[in-house]
Amino acid sequence: MKMLFAVVTLLTFFSLKVDGQQADKVSLGVYYETLCPDSIAFITYQLYPTIQSLGLEKINVDLVPFGKASWTESGSTISFSCQHGERECKGNKIQACAKSELDTSALIKFVNCMESASSPDRAGKSCAQKQGLNYTTIENCANGAKGSQLLKEQGVATKSLVPKPNFIPWITVNNQHTSDIQNRALDDLKGLLCDSFPQGATKPSGCK
């Protein structure tokens, strides 16, 4: 009986510890399109510099490349229609595949590199080479059924949002979206994230 009590107490302690760690973090969701000018500006001028400053220890970032695209299915074939055309669908697939292969830090660097290029959809290989990544795996994924399935998953996540996106990029903080969150994110993402930690939480040093 004493042993059972000890085990329960220990599990409760670790559960509270894990919950406390999560409570000290901020979650950022970025729903975007690879050829969208507003998405490009947000990623290169807000997201990437902010993560460079604040790091990822206290921030969970989810990049969701889909935006205002749509898809249809015929048997095992998934076809996509993207706001900025077929090239954007390809760029979205590349980044969806990269998301499945890379950790968050490497993914953000890769996406920023692509979005900083004059033709983001064609920059995957050179950006991968700069980071020493295996682009062949990402490219094969993007050109095959796996890439289509991964992009569909990004679409499902985007279309499940409440409220529904009416502007891209669509930003959520701690799984919430408001006009204030959206407007602040586009102009001052760093300030928004620093202000979004719960009271008493230890913020990243870059917030000071």
mmCIF file of C-alpha atoms in Angstrom:
data_model
loop_
_atom_site.group_PDB
_atom_site.id
_atom_site.type_symbol
_atom_site.label_atom_id
_atom_site.label_comp_id
_atom_site.label_asym_id
_atom_site.label_seq_id
_atom_site.Cartn_x
_atom_site.Cartn_y
_atom_site.Cartn_z
ATOM 1 C CA MET A 1 0.000 0.000 0.000
ATOM 2 C CA LYS A 2 2.833 2.350 0.901
ATOM 3 C CA MET A 3 4.578 1.478 -2.359
ATOM 4 C CA LEU A 4 1.410 2.225 -4.364
ATOM 5 C CA PHE A 5 1.071 5.590 -2.612
ATOM 6 C CA ALA A 6 4.697 6.400 -3.398
ATOM 7 C CA VAL A 7 4.242 5.523 -7.072
ATOM 8 C CA VAL A 8 1.082 7.650 -7.347
ATOM 9 C CA THR A 9 2.820 10.563 -5.629
ATOM 10 C CA LEU A 10 5.819 10.281 -7.949
ATOM 11 C CA LEU A 11 3.635 10.149 -11.059
ATOM 12 C CA THR A 12 1.664 13.152 -9.860
ATOM 13 C CA PHE A 13 4.895 15.079 -9.317
ATOM 14 C CA PHE A 14 6.193 14.357 -12.798
ATOM 15 C CA SER A 15 2.791 15.156 -14.304
ATOM 16 C CA LEU A 16 2.731 18.521 -12.573
ATOM 17 C CA LYS A 17 6.300 19.167 -13.646
ATOM 18 C CA VAL A 18 5.513 18.428 -17.299
ATOM 19 C CA ASP A 19 2.344 20.508 -17.125
ATOM 20 C CA GLY A 20 4.323 23.340 -15.565
ATOM 21 C CA GLN A 21 6.888 23.219 -18.348
ATOM 22 C CA GLN A 22 4.173 23.390 -20.973
ATOM 23 C CA ALA A 23 2.445 26.217 -19.110
ATOM 24 C CA ASP A 24 5.685 28.204 -19.330
ATOM 25 C CA LYS A 25 5.686 27.971 -23.118
ATOM 26 C CA VAL A 26 3.920 29.897 -25.860
ATOM 27 C CA SER A 27 2.516 28.146 -28.938
ATOM 28 C CA LEU A 28 2.640 29.917 -32.305
ATOM 29 C CA GLY A 29 0.736 28.675 -35.347
ATOM 30 C CA VAL A 30 1.569 30.096 -38.780
ATOM 31 C CA TYR A 31 -0.827 29.198 -41.606
ATOM 32 C CA TYR A 32 0.700 30.457 -44.835
ATOM 33 C CA GLU A 33 1.372 29.977 -48.561
ATOM 34 C CA THR A 34 4.799 29.764 -50.142
ATOM 35 C CA LEU A 35 4.206 32.358 -52.886
ATOM 36 C CA CYS A 36 1.957 34.719 -50.927
ATOM 37 C CA PRO A 37 3.669 38.141 -50.619
ATOM 38 C CA ASP A 38 2.208 38.695 -47.147
ATOM 39 C CA SER A 39 3.404 35.252 -46.036
ATOM 40 C CA ILE A 40 6.862 35.932 -47.419
ATOM 41 C CA ALA A 41 7.055 39.268 -45.600
ATOM 42 C CA PHE A 42 5.872 37.751 -42.324
ATOM 43 C CA ILE A 43 8.301 34.831 -42.414
ATOM 44 C CA THR A 44 11.346 36.867 -43.411
ATOM 45 C CA TYR A 45 10.730 40.069 -41.429
ATOM 46 C CA GLN A 46 8.843 38.813 -38.365
ATOM 47 C CA LEU A 47 9.043 35.055 -37.788
ATOM 48 C CA TYR A 48 12.689 34.339 -38.551
ATOM 49 C CA PRO A 49 14.195 37.370 -36.752
ATOM 50 C CA THR A 50 11.917 36.740 -33.754
ATOM 51 C CA ILE A 51 12.984 33.112 -33.411
ATOM 52 C CA GLN A 52 16.621 34.132 -33.799
ATOM 53 C CA SER A 53 16.128 36.526 -30.892
ATOM 54 C CA LEU A 54 13.934 34.434 -28.593
ATOM 55 C CA GLY A 55 14.979 30.883 -29.486
ATOM 56 C CA LEU A 56 12.738 27.832 -29.381
ATOM 57 C CA GLU A 57 13.202 26.639 -25.810
ATOM 58 C CA LYS A 58 10.085 28.488 -24.671
ATOM 59 C CA ILE A 59 8.193 28.710 -27.971
ATOM 60 C CA ASN A 60 6.438 25.924 -29.880
ATOM 61 C CA VAL A 61 6.148 26.831 -33.562
ATOM 62 C CA ASP A 62 3.893 25.040 -36.046
ATOM 63 C CA LEU A 63 4.351 26.035 -39.692
ATOM 64 C CA VAL A 64 1.377 25.022 -41.853
ATOM 65 C CA PRO A 65 1.926 25.576 -45.604
ATOM 66 C CA PHE A 66 -1.488 25.540 -47.248
ATOM 67 C CA GLY A 67 -3.384 28.824 -46.967
ATOM 68 C CA LYS A 68 -6.340 29.270 -49.301
ATOM 69 C CA ALA A 69 -5.627 26.136 -51.324
ATOM 70 C CA SER A 70 -8.127 23.313 -51.872
ATOM 71 C CA TRP A 71 -7.973 19.675 -52.897
ATOM 72 C CA THR A 72 -10.007 16.980 -54.580
ATOM 73 C CA GLU A 73 -9.580 13.220 -54.413
ATOM 74 C CA SER A 74 -10.154 10.579 -57.058
ATOM 75 C CA GLY A 75 -9.282 7.126 -55.794
ATOM 76 C CA SER A 76 -5.763 7.357 -54.421
ATOM 77 C CA THR A 77 -4.974 10.544 -56.360
ATOM 78 C CA ILE A 78 -5.081 13.914 -54.565
ATOM 79 C CA SER A 79 -5.160 17.064 -56.722
ATOM 80 C CA PHE A 80 -4.576 20.567 -55.390
ATOM 81 C CA SER A 81 -5.532 24.050 -56.479
ATOM 82 C CA CYS A 82 -3.518 26.874 -54.901
ATOM 83 C CA GLN A 83 -4.168 30.596 -54.726
ATOM 84 C CA HIS A 84 -0.973 31.460 -56.594
ATOM 85 C CA GLY A 85 -0.996 28.572 -59.023
ATOM 86 C CA GLU A 86 0.723 25.226 -59.510
ATOM 87 C CA ARG A 87 4.136 26.557 -58.525
ATOM 88 C CA GLU A 88 2.758 27.418 -55.119
ATOM 89 C CA CYS A 89 1.320 23.925 -54.731
ATOM 90 C CA LYS A 90 4.808 22.565 -55.415
ATOM 91 C CA GLY A 91 6.370 24.946 -52.911
ATOM 92 C CA ASN A 92 3.774 24.007 -50.318
ATOM 93 C CA LYS A 93 4.508 20.317 -50.875
ATOM 94 C CA ILE A 94 8.247 20.839 -50.528
ATOM 95 C CA GLN A 95 7.777 22.601 -47.214
ATOM 96 C CA ALA A 96 5.217 20.069 -45.988
ATOM 97 C CA CYS A 97 7.745 17.327 -46.727
ATOM 98 C CA ALA A 98 10.533 19.288 -45.049
ATOM 99 C CA LYS A 99 8.277 19.635 -42.004
ATOM 100 C CA SER A 100 8.041 15.844 -41.792
ATOM 101 C CA GLU A 101 11.826 15.431 -42.022
ATOM 102 C CA LEU A 102 13.342 18.292 -40.009
ATOM 103 C CA ASP A 103 13.254 19.515 -36.448
ATOM 104 C CA THR A 104 11.640 22.889 -35.883
ATOM 105 C CA SER A 105 14.866 24.883 -35.837
ATOM 106 C CA ALA A 106 16.121 23.432 -39.128
ATOM 107 C CA LEU A 107 12.662 23.777 -40.689
ATOM 108 C CA ILE A 108 12.384 27.467 -39.853
ATOM 109 C CA LYS A 109 15.825 28.116 -41.358
ATOM 110 C CA PHE A 110 14.923 26.142 -44.475
ATOM 111 C CA VAL A 111 11.567 27.879 -44.935
ATOM 112 C CA ASN A 112 13.103 31.312 -44.348
ATOM 113 C CA CYS A 113 15.769 30.583 -46.944
ATOM 114 C CA MET A 114 13.184 29.512 -49.521
ATOM 115 C CA GLU A 115 10.922 32.480 -48.818
ATOM 116 C CA SER A 116 13.861 34.879 -49.109
ATOM 117 C CA ALA A 117 14.565 33.703 -52.672
ATOM 118 C CA SER A 118 13.224 35.392 -55.786
ATOM 119 C CA SER A 119 11.445 32.128 -56.705
ATOM 120 C CA PRO A 120 10.705 30.340 -53.409
ATOM 121 C CA ASP A 121 9.287 27.236 -55.086
ATOM 122 C CA ARG A 122 12.591 26.677 -56.909
ATOM 123 C CA ALA A 123 14.922 27.406 -54.002
ATOM 124 C CA GLY A 124 14.563 24.164 -52.054
ATOM 125 C CA LYS A 125 17.702 22.467 -53.352
ATOM 126 C CA SER A 126 20.035 25.425 -52.834
ATOM 127 C CA CYS A 127 18.585 26.109 -49.384
ATOM 128 C CA ALA A 128 19.030 22.475 -48.382
ATOM 129 C CA GLN A 129 22.639 22.549 -49.579
ATOM 130 C CA LYS A 130 23.341 25.640 -47.465
ATOM 131 C CA GLN A 131 22.179 23.738 -44.363
ATOM 132 C CA GLY A 132 23.791 20.436 -45.301
ATOM 133 C CA LEU A 133 20.400 18.741 -45.638
ATOM 134 C CA ASN A 134 19.515 15.744 -47.794
ATOM 135 C CA TYR A 135 17.287 17.418 -50.368
ATOM 136 C CA THR A 136 16.782 14.201 -52.342
ATOM 137 C CA THR A 137 14.540 12.825 -49.594
ATOM 138 C CA ILE A 138 12.483 16.032 -49.482
ATOM 139 C CA GLU A 139 12.234 16.241 -53.274
ATOM 140 C CA ASN A 140 11.194 12.606 -53.698
ATOM 141 C CA CYS A 141 8.531 13.151 -51.069
ATOM 142 C CA ALA A 142 7.238 16.300 -52.784
ATOM 143 C CA ASN A 143 7.061 14.543 -56.152
ATOM 144 C CA GLY A 144 5.200 11.511 -54.859
ATOM 145 C CA ALA A 145 2.086 10.356 -53.068
ATOM 146 C CA LYS A 146 3.599 11.068 -49.653
ATOM 147 C CA GLY A 147 3.914 14.762 -50.478
ATOM 148 C CA SER A 148 0.278 14.913 -51.552
ATOM 149 C CA GLN A 149 -0.841 13.222 -48.340
ATOM 150 C CA LEU A 150 1.280 15.531 -46.192
ATOM 151 C CA LEU A 151 -0.075 18.608 -47.969
ATOM 152 C CA LYS A 152 -3.614 17.352 -47.499
ATOM 153 C CA GLU A 153 -2.893 17.071 -43.771
ATOM 154 C CA GLN A 154 -1.830 20.720 -43.763
ATOM 155 C CA GLY A 155 -5.111 21.510 -45.498
ATOM 156 C CA VAL A 156 -7.162 19.600 -42.953
ATOM 157 C CA ALA A 157 -5.428 21.504 -40.144
ATOM 158 C CA THR A 158 -6.044 24.833 -41.882
ATOM 159 C CA LYS A 159 -9.689 24.190 -42.641
ATOM 160 C CA SER A 160 -10.382 23.040 -39.083
ATOM 161 C CA LEU A 161 -9.462 26.449 -37.690
ATOM 162 C CA VAL A 162 -12.074 28.413 -35.782
ATOM 163 C CA PRO A 163 -12.557 31.146 -36.820
ATOM 164 C CA LYS A 164 -11.947 30.346 -40.485
ATOM 165 C CA PRO A 165 -9.001 32.203 -42.051
ATOM 166 C CA ASN A 166 -9.929 35.203 -44.178
ATOM 167 C CA PHE A 167 -6.343 36.420 -44.565
ATOM 168 C CA ILE A 168 -3.047 34.660 -45.140
ATOM 169 C CA PRO A 169 -0.809 34.351 -43.201
ATOM 170 C CA TRP A 170 -3.210 33.469 -40.388
ATOM 171 C CA ILE A 171 -1.618 33.571 -36.960
ATOM 172 C CA THR A 172 -2.617 31.800 -33.760
ATOM 173 C CA VAL A 173 -1.046 32.191 -30.335
ATOM 174 C CA ASN A 174 -1.756 29.549 -27.715
ATOM 175 C CA ASN A 175 -4.299 28.093 -30.177
ATOM 176 C CA GLN A 176 -6.249 31.356 -30.220
ATOM 177 C CA HIS A 177 -6.872 33.844 -33.022
ATOM 178 C CA THR A 178 -8.169 37.379 -32.581
ATOM 179 C CA SER A 179 -7.849 40.533 -34.663
ATOM 180 C CA ASP A 180 -5.421 41.872 -32.040
ATOM 181 C CA ILE A 181 -3.237 38.757 -32.273
ATOM 182 C CA GLN A 182 -3.263 38.950 -36.056
ATOM 183 C CA ASN A 183 -2.428 42.653 -36.259
ATOM 184 C CA ARG A 184 0.279 42.535 -33.604
ATOM 185 C CA ALA A 185 1.860 39.452 -35.157
ATOM 186 C CA LEU A 186 2.212 41.151 -38.518
ATOM 187 C CA ASP A 187 3.802 44.251 -36.979
ATOM 188 C CA ASP A 188 5.541 43.076 -33.792
ATOM 189 C CA LEU A 189 5.614 39.295 -33.411
ATOM 190 C CA LYS A 190 8.390 39.413 -30.834
ATOM 191 C CA GLY A 191 6.452 41.765 -28.578
ATOM 192 C CA LEU A 192 3.295 39.706 -28.990
ATOM 193 C CA LEU A 193 4.998 36.465 -27.989
ATOM 194 C CA CYS A 194 6.775 38.047 -25.039
ATOM 195 C CA ASP A 195 3.449 39.403 -23.795
ATOM 196 C CA SER A 196 1.744 36.013 -24.240
ATOM 197 C CA PHE A 197 3.605 34.105 -21.525
ATOM 198 C CA PRO A 198 1.566 33.394 -18.404
ATOM 199 C CA GLN A 199 2.145 35.572 -15.383
ATOM 200 C CA GLY A 200 5.178 34.417 -13.432
ATOM 201 C CA ALA A 201 6.646 32.401 -16.315
ATOM 202 C CA THR A 202 10.332 32.719 -17.092
ATOM 203 C CA LYS A 203 10.508 34.446 -20.463
ATOM 204 C CA PRO A 204 13.310 34.093 -23.030
ATOM 205 C CA SER A 205 16.203 36.484 -22.377
ATOM 206 C CA GLY A 206 15.390 38.210 -25.678
ATOM 207 C CA CYS A 207 12.179 39.547 -24.154
ATOM 208 C CA LYS A 208 14.092 41.798 -21.778
#
